[in-house]
Amino acid sequence: MKLTDDNEEVTMNGTREVETAEEDISSPCSLVIEAFPVKRSIIVGYALTSKKIKSFLQPKLEGLARNKGILFVAIDQNRPLSEQGPFDIVLHKQIGKEWRRILEEFRLAHPDVTVLDPPDAILHLRNRQSMLQCVADMNLSDSYGRVGVPKQLVIKRDASSIPEAVNKAGLRLPLVAKPLVADGSAKSHELSLAYDQHAVLKLEPPLVLQEFVNHGGVLFKVYIVGEAIRVVRRFSLPDVSRRELSEAAGVFRFPRVSCAAASADDADLDPNIAVNNVLILVAELPPRPLLERLAKELRRGLGLRLFNLDIIREHGTRDRFYVIDINYFPGYGKMPEYEHVFTDFLLSVIQSQCKKRALADQY
Ligand SMILES: Nc1ncnc2c1ncn2[C@@H]1O[C@H](COP(=O)(O)OP(=O)(O)OP(=O)(O)O)[C@@H](O)[C@H]1O
Ligand SMILES: O=P(O)(O)O[C@H]1[C@H](OP(=O)(O)O)[C@@H](OP(=O)(O)O)[C@@H](O)[C@@H](O)[C@@H]1OP(=O)(O)O
Ligand SMILES: [Mg+2]
Ligand SMILES: [Mg+2]
């Protein structure tokens, strides 16, 4: 399926405390590769919002990291990046134009430093249309299930064209209306459910109109940190019955249903519900091999290592899944064992840097 962008087509900073060995401070490789005699800390520079610092840079993470030889150092965005550090890894969640330019320049000047992740790749997730294109192109289907994206339509400007565009595209009601731009602002998370296509006229483009897929009120958040995958359950919007759809009209603006307060992992959920003697899966986690394939393809396709995705199982099916949202550098603080997963990941990044350097030295 092609997700197009016109109205008609469907688709869709800080002081450095570096513990250095006296003989050489050039490489942290001894921390990850025994053959290297040089010892110094791994320096991870970070440029994150204060909200992210609070939720992610928890004392437990910093403590564990320190034990593994990793130091987090705040990047001062008011000073030239090259005058800071030196860094081994730069961790950031910023998408401003100026920051992108600074990082790109930095990457060219310091190819040995791993920037997590490349700003251009992150930009892909800033638009709810390009965000899901990779999943749509993948067309993932195997013996464990099928993964797609809900049918969607992009409304760039003219809200008056919506009813006709919805008809033409054959979108089924109800529709989830989402701001096209997903830039992390409060506004970009203001979603609505539209029971009839005329109701959408009240909404402000640019937006994405997405078919609402009944999924039993439970969604799965799949966190990806390099090669590692962790899945959690969250409560989600309840199903919309045919009857409710025939009786309801207008738009219903809904709050952020899938935030931590609504963790469904702590709830006593029966993974299976029997309806007319037919077993219906609601809360059973998606099959691991399917998620592994999906994560692998997304890592490659998006060129990202730090993200999560929201995936739902179509109610009444065992193996029909839809990806509805992908977020860059999500709320890892809510991911089980994130401290271990994240620090191991940082060590693996250094390990591949060291291997590359060792190879380059041979030639
Ligand atoms: N197509 C859909 N079908 C059914 N439910 C949906 C659909 N799209 C969104 N939802 C519901 O709305 C919630 C918010 O949607 P979405 O995840 O796209 O928004 P977001 O603001 O990007 O969220 P996040 O906080 O995860 O970044 C989902 O978690 C899910 O409960
Ligand atoms: O902290 P941030 O500002 O990055 O907020 C992110 C939030 O993490 P938090 O829970 O730590 O707030 C994420 O939650 P989970 O998916 O992991 O539940 C998710 O909602 C992202 O979409 C948010 O990023 P945004 O889309 O707003 O840029
Ligand atoms: Mg989401
Ligand atoms: Mg999102």
Tab-separated table of C-alpha atoms and ligand atoms in Angstrom:
chain	number	residue	atom	x	y	z
A	1	MET	CA	0.000	0.000	0.000
A	2	LYS	CA	1.251	3.475	-0.848
A	3	LEU	CA	0.738	6.195	1.747
A	4	THR	CA	0.481	9.391	-0.226
A	5	ASP	CA	0.414	12.968	0.965
A	6	ASP	CA	-2.415	14.459	-0.966
A	7	ASN	CA	-6.004	14.673	0.072
A	8	GLU	CA	-7.209	12.146	-2.346
A	9	GLU	CA	-5.238	9.015	-1.951
A	10	VAL	CA	-5.352	6.404	0.661
A	11	THR	CA	-2.533	4.788	1.889
A	12	MET	CA	-1.848	6.477	4.329
A	13	ASN	CA	25.628	20.058	29.344
A	14	GLY	CA	28.483	19.823	32.720
A	15	THR	CA	31.873	19.075	34.107
A	16	ARG	CA	33.644	15.988	33.084
A	17	GLU	CA	34.726	13.558	35.693
A	18	VAL	CA	36.767	11.191	33.638
A	19	GLU	CA	38.572	8.419	35.447
A	20	THR	CA	41.548	7.926	33.198
A	21	ALA	CA	44.388	5.466	33.285
A	22	GLU	CA	47.632	7.395	33.476
A	23	GLU	CA	49.283	5.745	30.484
A	24	ASP	CA	46.691	6.494	27.757
A	25	ILE	CA	43.320	8.114	27.653
A	26	SER	CA	42.617	7.644	23.988
A	27	SER	CA	40.355	4.601	24.040
A	28	PRO	CA	37.695	2.988	26.204
A	29	CYS	CA	38.185	-0.322	24.387
A	30	SER	CA	39.612	-2.212	27.360
A	31	LEU	CA	36.193	-1.943	28.943
A	32	VAL	CA	34.710	-4.090	26.244
A	33	ILE	CA	37.612	-5.922	24.615
A	34	GLU	CA	40.103	-7.624	26.915
A	35	ALA	CA	42.985	-7.464	24.420
A	36	PHE	CA	43.062	-3.670	24.747
A	37	PRO	CA	45.276	-2.548	27.677
A	38	VAL	CA	43.944	1.013	27.768
A	39	LYS	CA	41.446	2.022	30.431
A	40	ARG	CA	39.225	5.085	30.560
A	41	SER	CA	35.554	5.730	30.956
A	42	ILE	CA	33.089	5.707	28.141
A	43	ILE	CA	31.698	9.218	27.800
A	44	VAL	CA	28.105	9.546	26.699
A	45	GLY	CA	27.126	13.137	25.931
A	46	TYR	CA	23.426	13.777	26.116
A	47	ALA	CA	21.114	16.477	24.801
A	48	LEU	CA	17.687	15.729	26.200
A	49	THR	CA	14.704	17.678	27.446
A	50	SER	CA	14.406	18.180	31.208
A	51	LYS	CA	11.388	15.863	31.147
A	52	LYS	CA	13.393	13.159	29.455
A	53	ILE	CA	16.367	13.641	31.815
A	54	LYS	CA	14.020	13.164	34.759
A	55	SER	CA	12.373	10.020	33.434
A	56	PHE	CA	15.421	8.422	31.810
A	57	LEU	CA	18.568	9.529	33.669
A	58	GLN	CA	17.488	7.985	36.941
A	59	PRO	CA	20.044	7.451	39.742
A	60	LYS	CA	19.822	3.686	39.226
A	61	LEU	CA	20.796	4.018	35.575
A	62	GLU	CA	23.675	6.369	36.333
A	63	GLY	CA	24.879	4.112	39.159
A	64	LEU	CA	24.805	0.968	37.051
A	65	ALA	CA	26.443	2.797	34.157
A	66	ARG	CA	29.233	4.054	36.432
A	67	ASN	CA	29.892	0.489	37.559
A	68	LYS	CA	30.259	-0.489	33.940
A	69	GLY	CA	32.613	2.424	33.194
A	70	ILE	CA	30.047	4.660	31.512
A	71	LEU	CA	29.642	8.354	32.371
A	72	PHE	CA	26.761	10.505	31.229
A	73	VAL	CA	27.756	14.120	30.563
A	74	ALA	CA	25.285	16.869	29.697
A	75	ILE	CA	25.910	18.673	26.431
A	76	ASP	CA	25.771	22.467	26.689
A	77	GLN	CA	23.811	23.426	23.624
A	78	ASN	CA	25.015	27.036	23.939
A	79	ARG	CA	28.626	26.022	23.360
A	80	PRO	CA	30.259	24.491	20.256
A	81	LEU	CA	29.912	20.734	20.417
A	82	SER	CA	33.471	20.100	19.249
A	83	GLU	CA	34.814	22.080	22.233
A	84	GLN	CA	33.054	19.684	24.568
A	85	GLY	CA	33.780	16.060	25.291
A	86	PRO	CA	35.486	14.242	23.814
A	87	PHE	CA	32.474	11.983	23.582
A	88	ASP	CA	32.296	8.350	22.576
A	89	ILE	CA	28.548	8.459	22.083
A	90	VAL	CA	26.082	11.296	21.670
A	91	LEU	CA	22.563	10.609	22.842
A	92	HIS	CA	19.876	13.077	21.865
A	93	LYS	CA	16.228	13.657	21.253
A	94	GLN	CA	16.125	16.950	19.430
A	95	ILE	CA	14.808	17.737	16.017
A	96	GLY	CA	15.270	21.508	15.634
A	97	LYS	CA	16.854	22.597	12.333
A	98	GLU	CA	19.865	24.264	13.971
A	99	TRP	CA	20.549	21.232	16.163
A	100	ARG	CA	20.341	18.959	13.121
A	101	ARG	CA	22.910	21.109	11.325
A	102	ILE	CA	25.243	21.106	14.368
A	103	LEU	CA	25.003	17.343	14.701
A	104	GLU	CA	25.564	16.671	11.010
A	105	GLU	CA	28.689	18.862	11.073
A	106	PHE	CA	29.835	17.080	14.216
A	107	ARG	CA	29.293	13.667	12.634
A	108	LEU	CA	31.401	14.601	9.621
A	109	ALA	CA	34.197	15.973	11.791
A	110	HIS	CA	34.046	13.071	14.282
A	111	PRO	CA	33.194	9.870	12.413
A	112	ASP	CA	34.422	7.804	15.386
A	113	VAL	CA	31.660	9.113	17.621
A	114	THR	CA	28.334	7.291	17.469
A	115	VAL	CA	25.391	9.657	17.310
A	116	LEU	CA	22.202	8.017	18.529
A	117	ASP	CA	20.436	8.392	16.299
A	118	PRO	CA	21.100	10.245	13.003
A	119	PRO	CA	18.918	13.378	12.952
A	120	ASP	CA	17.596	12.745	9.431
A	121	ALA	CA	16.362	9.303	10.392
A	122	ILE	CA	14.588	10.706	13.460
A	123	LEU	CA	12.886	13.240	11.220
A	124	HIS	CA	11.031	10.382	9.556
A	125	LEU	CA	9.066	9.788	12.739
A	126	ARG	CA	8.036	13.405	12.969
A	127	ASN	CA	5.331	12.950	10.436
A	128	ARG	CA	2.611	10.417	11.100
A	129	GLN	CA	2.504	9.503	7.457
A	130	SER	CA	6.201	8.800	6.801
A	131	MET	CA	6.329	7.184	10.253
A	132	LEU	CA	4.285	4.200	9.138
A	133	GLN	CA	5.407	4.024	5.510
A	134	CYS	CA	8.181	1.596	6.397
A	135	VAL	CA	5.699	-0.836	7.963
A	136	ALA	CA	3.370	-0.530	4.978
A	137	ASP	CA	6.218	-1.237	2.534
A	138	MET	CA	7.359	-4.231	4.551
A	139	ASN	CA	4.154	-6.111	4.067
A	140	LEU	CA	5.187	-8.485	6.836
A	141	SER	CA	3.365	-11.780	6.743
A	142	ASP	CA	4.572	-15.172	7.941
A	143	SER	CA	3.330	-18.193	9.832
A	144	TYR	CA	3.228	-16.151	13.048
A	145	GLY	CA	0.952	-13.461	11.689
A	146	ARG	CA	0.516	-10.430	9.534
A	147	VAL	CA	1.548	-6.887	10.363
A	148	GLY	CA	0.131	-3.883	8.573
A	149	VAL	CA	-0.954	-0.332	9.201
A	150	PRO	CA	-4.545	0.894	9.377
A	151	LYS	CA	-5.855	2.460	6.209
A	152	GLN	CA	-5.244	6.172	6.406
A	153	LEU	CA	-5.713	9.418	4.583
A	154	VAL	CA	-3.692	12.616	4.904
A	155	ILE	CA	-5.581	15.905	4.965
A	156	LYS	CA	-3.076	18.661	4.383
A	157	ARG	CA	-5.146	21.806	4.122
A	158	ASP	CA	-8.784	21.888	3.253
A	159	ALA	CA	-11.065	20.309	5.864
A	160	SER	CA	-14.098	20.805	3.614
A	161	SER	CA	-12.791	18.108	1.269
A	162	ILE	CA	-12.769	15.491	4.026
A	163	PRO	CA	-16.174	13.836	3.604
A	164	GLU	CA	-15.629	13.288	-0.087
A	165	ALA	CA	-12.038	12.155	0.379
A	166	VAL	CA	-13.129	9.686	3.057
A	167	ASN	CA	-15.770	8.244	0.769
A	168	LYS	CA	-13.479	8.063	-2.196
A	169	ALA	CA	-10.792	6.327	-0.185
A	170	GLY	CA	-13.314	3.875	1.208
A	171	LEU	CA	-12.291	4.496	4.814
A	172	ARG	CA	-14.519	2.812	7.364
A	173	LEU	CA	-15.851	4.713	10.365
A	174	PRO	CA	-15.033	5.462	13.093
A	175	LEU	CA	-11.822	7.335	12.304
A	176	VAL	CA	-8.977	8.355	14.565
A	177	ALA	CA	-7.884	11.901	13.724
A	178	LYS	CA	-4.236	12.571	14.573
A	179	PRO	CA	-2.174	15.750	14.011
A	180	LEU	CA	0.089	15.041	11.029
A	181	VAL	CA	3.130	16.420	12.832
A	182	ALA	CA	4.350	14.330	15.755
A	183	ASP	CA	6.879	16.749	17.229
A	184	GLY	CA	6.331	15.880	20.882
A	185	SER	CA	4.312	19.015	21.618
A	186	ALA	CA	1.152	18.603	23.710
A	187	LYS	CA	-0.855	19.491	20.611
A	188	SER	CA	0.697	16.716	18.586
A	189	HIS	CA	-0.766	14.223	21.066
A	190	GLU	CA	-4.314	15.626	20.850
A	191	LEU	CA	-6.256	12.900	19.146
A	192	SER	CA	-9.962	12.509	18.420
A	193	LEU	CA	-12.316	9.799	17.415
A	194	ALA	CA	-14.754	10.782	14.681
A	195	TYR	CA	-17.976	8.820	14.429
A	196	ASP	CA	-19.047	10.416	11.155
A	197	GLN	CA	-17.063	12.026	8.364
A	198	HIS	CA	-18.831	15.385	8.645
A	199	ALA	CA	-17.719	15.682	12.246
A	200	VAL	CA	-14.124	15.793	11.067
A	201	LEU	CA	-14.869	19.182	9.509
A	202	LYS	CA	-14.467	20.627	12.989
A	203	LEU	CA	-10.869	19.474	13.154
A	204	GLU	CA	-7.851	21.473	12.110
A	205	PRO	CA	-5.634	20.110	9.325
A	206	PRO	CA	-2.971	19.027	8.706
A	207	LEU	CA	-4.038	15.678	10.021
A	208	VAL	CA	-4.094	11.995	9.419
A	209	LEU	CA	-7.411	10.176	9.427
A	210	GLN	CA	-6.883	6.562	10.353
A	211	GLU	CA	-9.376	3.731	10.508
A	212	PHE	CA	-10.060	2.798	14.100
A	213	VAL	CA	-9.299	-0.890	14.577
A	214	ASN	CA	-11.119	-2.698	17.372
A	215	HIS	CA	-8.485	-4.435	19.505
A	216	GLY	CA	-10.108	-5.340	22.819
A	217	GLY	CA	-8.872	-2.255	24.663
A	218	VAL	CA	-5.307	-3.527	25.062
A	219	LEU	CA	-2.240	-2.450	23.138
A	220	PHE	CA	1.355	-3.609	23.127
A	221	LYS	CA	4.293	-1.245	23.401
A	222	VAL	CA	7.365	-2.750	21.862
A	223	TYR	CA	10.546	-1.037	23.087
A	224	ILE	CA	13.648	-1.373	20.967
A	225	VAL	CA	17.169	-0.620	22.199
A	226	GLY	CA	19.571	-1.764	19.518
A	227	GLU	CA	19.076	-5.514	19.287
A	228	ALA	CA	17.062	-5.759	22.474
A	229	ILE	CA	13.280	-5.915	22.483
A	230	ARG	CA	10.945	-5.574	25.471
A	231	VAL	CA	7.158	-5.640	25.294
A	232	VAL	CA	4.636	-4.214	27.763
A	233	ARG	CA	0.852	-4.135	27.763
A	234	ARG	CA	-1.106	-0.915	28.115
A	235	PHE	CA	-4.779	-0.142	28.323
A	236	SER	CA	-6.123	1.450	25.212
A	237	LEU	CA	-9.388	2.750	23.782
A	238	PRO	CA	-12.302	0.314	24.103
A	239	ASP	CA	-13.840	-1.276	21.049
A	240	VAL	CA	-16.568	0.578	19.187
A	241	SER	CA	-19.561	-1.645	18.516
A	242	ARG	CA	-21.700	-1.386	15.371
A	243	ARG	CA	-24.572	-0.263	17.550
A	244	GLU	CA	-22.532	2.477	19.213
A	245	LEU	CA	-21.384	3.612	15.788
A	246	SER	CA	-24.937	3.839	14.481
A	247	GLU	CA	-26.086	5.824	17.514
A	248	ALA	CA	-23.096	8.126	18.067
A	249	ALA	CA	-22.109	11.179	16.044
A	250	GLY	CA	-19.560	13.965	16.233
A	251	VAL	CA	-15.987	13.948	17.477
A	252	PHE	CA	-14.774	12.681	20.807
A	253	ARG	CA	-11.442	14.134	21.905
A	254	PHE	CA	-9.571	11.600	23.965
A	255	PRO	CA	-6.683	11.944	26.433
A	256	ARG	CA	-3.397	10.006	26.273
A	257	VAL	CA	-4.827	6.623	27.051
A	258	SER	CA	-1.643	4.633	26.731
A	259	CYS	CA	0.528	6.449	29.323
A	260	ALA	CA	2.182	4.662	32.251
A	261	ALA	CA	-0.733	5.183	34.631
A	262	ALA	CA	-2.683	2.805	32.475
A	263	SER	CA	-0.241	-0.111	32.504
A	264	ALA	CA	-2.169	-3.237	31.758
A	265	ASP	CA	0.723	-5.472	32.834
A	266	ASP	CA	-0.230	-5.050	36.489
A	267	ALA	CA	-3.864	-5.820	35.765
A	268	ASP	CA	-5.172	-9.325	36.126
A	269	LEU	CA	-6.000	-9.792	32.482
A	270	ASP	CA	-7.201	-13.045	31.069
A	271	PRO	CA	-5.277	-13.366	27.833
A	272	ASN	CA	-8.136	-15.246	26.272
A	273	ILE	CA	-11.781	-14.393	26.156
A	274	ALA	CA	-14.314	-16.985	25.079
A	275	VAL	CA	-17.165	-15.634	22.991
A	276	ASN	CA	-19.696	-18.188	21.762
A	277	ASN	CA	-17.181	-20.912	22.535
A	278	VAL	CA	-14.655	-19.224	20.276
A	279	LEU	CA	-11.437	-18.271	21.965
A	280	ILE	CA	-10.529	-14.661	21.288
A	281	LEU	CA	-7.045	-13.439	22.035
A	282	VAL	CA	-6.844	-9.964	23.510
A	283	ALA	CA	-3.970	-9.637	25.963
A	284	GLU	CA	-1.660	-12.402	24.769
A	285	LEU	CA	1.609	-10.831	23.648
A	286	PRO	CA	2.298	-10.908	19.909
A	287	PRO	CA	4.529	-13.851	18.930
A	288	ARG	CA	8.180	-13.167	19.697
A	289	PRO	CA	9.512	-14.259	16.268
A	290	LEU	CA	7.100	-11.876	14.574
A	291	LEU	CA	8.228	-8.975	16.749
A	292	GLU	CA	11.852	-9.864	16.155
A	293	ARG	CA	11.374	-9.746	12.406
A	294	LEU	CA	9.432	-6.530	12.622
A	295	ALA	CA	12.055	-4.906	14.867
A	296	LYS	CA	14.891	-6.011	12.608
A	297	GLU	CA	13.260	-4.653	9.480
A	298	LEU	CA	12.334	-1.407	11.187
A	299	ARG	CA	15.831	-0.889	12.573
A	300	ARG	CA	17.149	-1.288	9.051
A	301	GLY	CA	14.399	0.604	7.252
A	302	LEU	CA	14.286	3.529	9.629
A	303	GLY	CA	18.008	3.587	10.366
A	304	LEU	CA	17.204	3.948	14.056
A	305	ARG	CA	18.250	2.008	17.143
A	306	LEU	CA	16.186	3.702	19.834
A	307	PHE	CA	12.439	3.684	19.409
A	308	ASN	CA	9.213	2.011	20.379
A	309	LEU	CA	6.094	1.101	18.498
A	310	ASP	CA	2.469	0.663	19.445
A	311	ILE	CA	0.952	-2.448	17.982
A	312	ILE	CA	-2.585	-3.784	18.325
A	313	ARG	CA	-4.217	-7.118	17.534
A	314	GLU	CA	-7.440	-6.853	15.601
A	315	HIS	CA	-10.193	-8.042	17.878
A	316	GLY	CA	-11.485	-11.468	16.955
A	317	THR	CA	-8.254	-12.520	15.295
A	318	ARG	CA	-5.228	-14.371	16.556
A	319	ASP	CA	-2.626	-13.084	14.199
A	320	ARG	CA	-3.702	-9.865	12.494
A	321	PHE	CA	-1.643	-6.967	13.839
A	322	TYR	CA	-1.510	-3.228	13.123
A	323	VAL	CA	1.278	-0.782	13.956
A	324	ILE	CA	-0.403	2.512	14.866
A	325	ASP	CA	2.460	4.644	16.223
A	326	ILE	CA	6.278	4.752	16.317
A	327	ASN	CA	8.137	7.039	18.765
A	328	TYR	CA	11.793	8.039	18.809
A	329	PHE	CA	13.614	7.665	22.186
A	330	PRO	CA	10.402	6.856	24.042
A	331	GLY	CA	9.767	6.565	27.764
A	332	TYR	CA	12.446	3.959	28.503
A	333	GLY	CA	12.024	4.647	32.206
A	334	LYS	CA	8.828	2.582	31.902
A	335	MET	CA	10.526	-0.332	30.192
A	336	PRO	CA	11.291	-3.285	32.442
A	337	GLU	CA	15.019	-3.577	33.286
A	338	TYR	CA	15.815	-0.590	31.103
A	339	GLU	CA	18.935	0.231	33.141
A	340	HIS	CA	20.550	-3.101	32.270
A	341	VAL	CA	19.316	-3.163	28.711
A	342	PHE	CA	20.492	0.372	28.028
A	343	THR	CA	23.944	0.093	29.585
A	344	ASP	CA	24.579	-3.218	27.790
A	345	PHE	CA	23.549	-1.541	24.583
A	346	LEU	CA	25.998	1.340	25.129
A	347	LEU	CA	28.778	-1.177	25.737
A	348	SER	CA	27.877	-2.978	22.517
A	349	VAL	CA	28.091	0.303	20.601
A	350	ILE	CA	31.613	0.859	21.968
A	351	GLN	CA	32.514	-2.718	21.145
A	352	SER	CA	31.658	-2.239	17.497
A	353	GLN	CA	33.568	1.074	17.424
A	354	CYS	CA	36.627	-0.748	18.801
A	355	LYS	CA	36.318	-3.590	16.309
A	356	LYS	CA	36.100	-1.093	13.450
A	357	ARG	CA	39.166	0.721	14.731
A	358	ALA	CA	41.101	-2.533	15.125
A	359	LEU	CA	40.211	-3.498	11.563
A	360	ALA	CA	41.192	-0.083	10.211
A	361	ASP	CA	44.550	-0.311	12.053
A	362	GLN	CA	45.300	-3.567	10.223
A	363	TYR	CA	45.221	-1.867	6.844
B	1	LIG	N1	-5.961	3.168	14.380
B	1	LIG	C1	-6.240	3.010	15.651
B	1	LIG	N2	-7.123	2.061	16.046
B	1	LIG	C2	-7.413	1.908	17.353
B	1	LIG	N3	-6.916	2.651	18.356
B	1	LIG	C3	-6.033	3.609	18.020
B	1	LIG	C4	-5.651	3.832	16.651
B	1	LIG	N4	-4.773	4.851	16.636
B	1	LIG	C5	-4.610	5.249	17.900
B	1	LIG	N5	-5.356	4.505	18.747
B	1	LIG	C6	-5.461	4.680	20.200
B	1	LIG	O1	-5.070	6.006	20.487
B	1	LIG	C7	-3.870	6.024	21.301
B	1	LIG	C8	-2.993	7.182	20.885
B	1	LIG	O2	-2.629	7.042	19.514
B	1	LIG	P1	-1.124	7.228	19.078
B	1	LIG	O3	-0.310	6.190	19.766
B	1	LIG	O4	-1.087	7.252	17.610
B	1	LIG	O5	-0.832	8.690	19.645
B	1	LIG	P2	0.477	9.359	20.256
B	1	LIG	O6	0.061	10.686	20.759
B	1	LIG	O7	1.541	9.353	19.221
B	1	LIG	O8	0.868	8.385	21.453
B	1	LIG	P3	2.286	8.221	22.251
B	1	LIG	O9	2.080	8.814	23.596
B	1	LIG	O10	2.446	6.727	22.279
B	1	LIG	O11	3.346	8.894	21.418
B	1	LIG	C9	-3.241	4.651	21.051
B	1	LIG	O12	-2.371	4.315	22.114
B	1	LIG	C10	-4.488	3.788	20.976
B	1	LIG	O13	-5.033	3.591	22.267
B	2	LIG	O1	9.665	12.063	27.465
B	2	LIG	P1	9.213	12.429	26.090
B	2	LIG	O2	8.903	13.878	25.983
B	2	LIG	O3	10.222	11.994	25.072
B	2	LIG	O4	7.803	11.684	25.814
B	2	LIG	C1	7.639	10.418	25.138
B	2	LIG	C2	6.967	9.464	26.054
B	2	LIG	O5	7.897	9.195	27.072
B	2	LIG	P2	7.678	9.574	28.624
B	2	LIG	O6	6.715	8.588	29.079
B	2	LIG	O7	9.048	9.427	29.224
B	2	LIG	O8	7.163	10.969	28.666
B	2	LIG	C3	6.627	8.158	25.358
B	2	LIG	O9	5.912	7.293	26.204
B	2	LIG	P3	5.856	5.733	25.953
B	2	LIG	O10	5.442	5.497	24.560
B	2	LIG	O11	7.216	5.152	26.172
B	2	LIG	O12	4.892	5.315	26.966
B	2	LIG	C4	5.786	8.420	24.134
B	2	LIG	O13	4.565	8.978	24.527
B	2	LIG	C5	6.488	9.371	23.213
B	2	LIG	O14	5.651	9.647	22.166
B	2	LIG	C6	6.824	10.688	23.919
B	2	LIG	O15	7.615	11.436	23.039
B	2	LIG	P4	7.035	12.614	22.198
B	2	LIG	O16	6.235	11.935	21.147
B	2	LIG	O17	6.182	13.455	23.127
B	2	LIG	O18	8.251	13.312	21.672
B	3	MG	MG	1.298	5.881	20.847
B	4	MG	MG	3.457	8.722	19.371
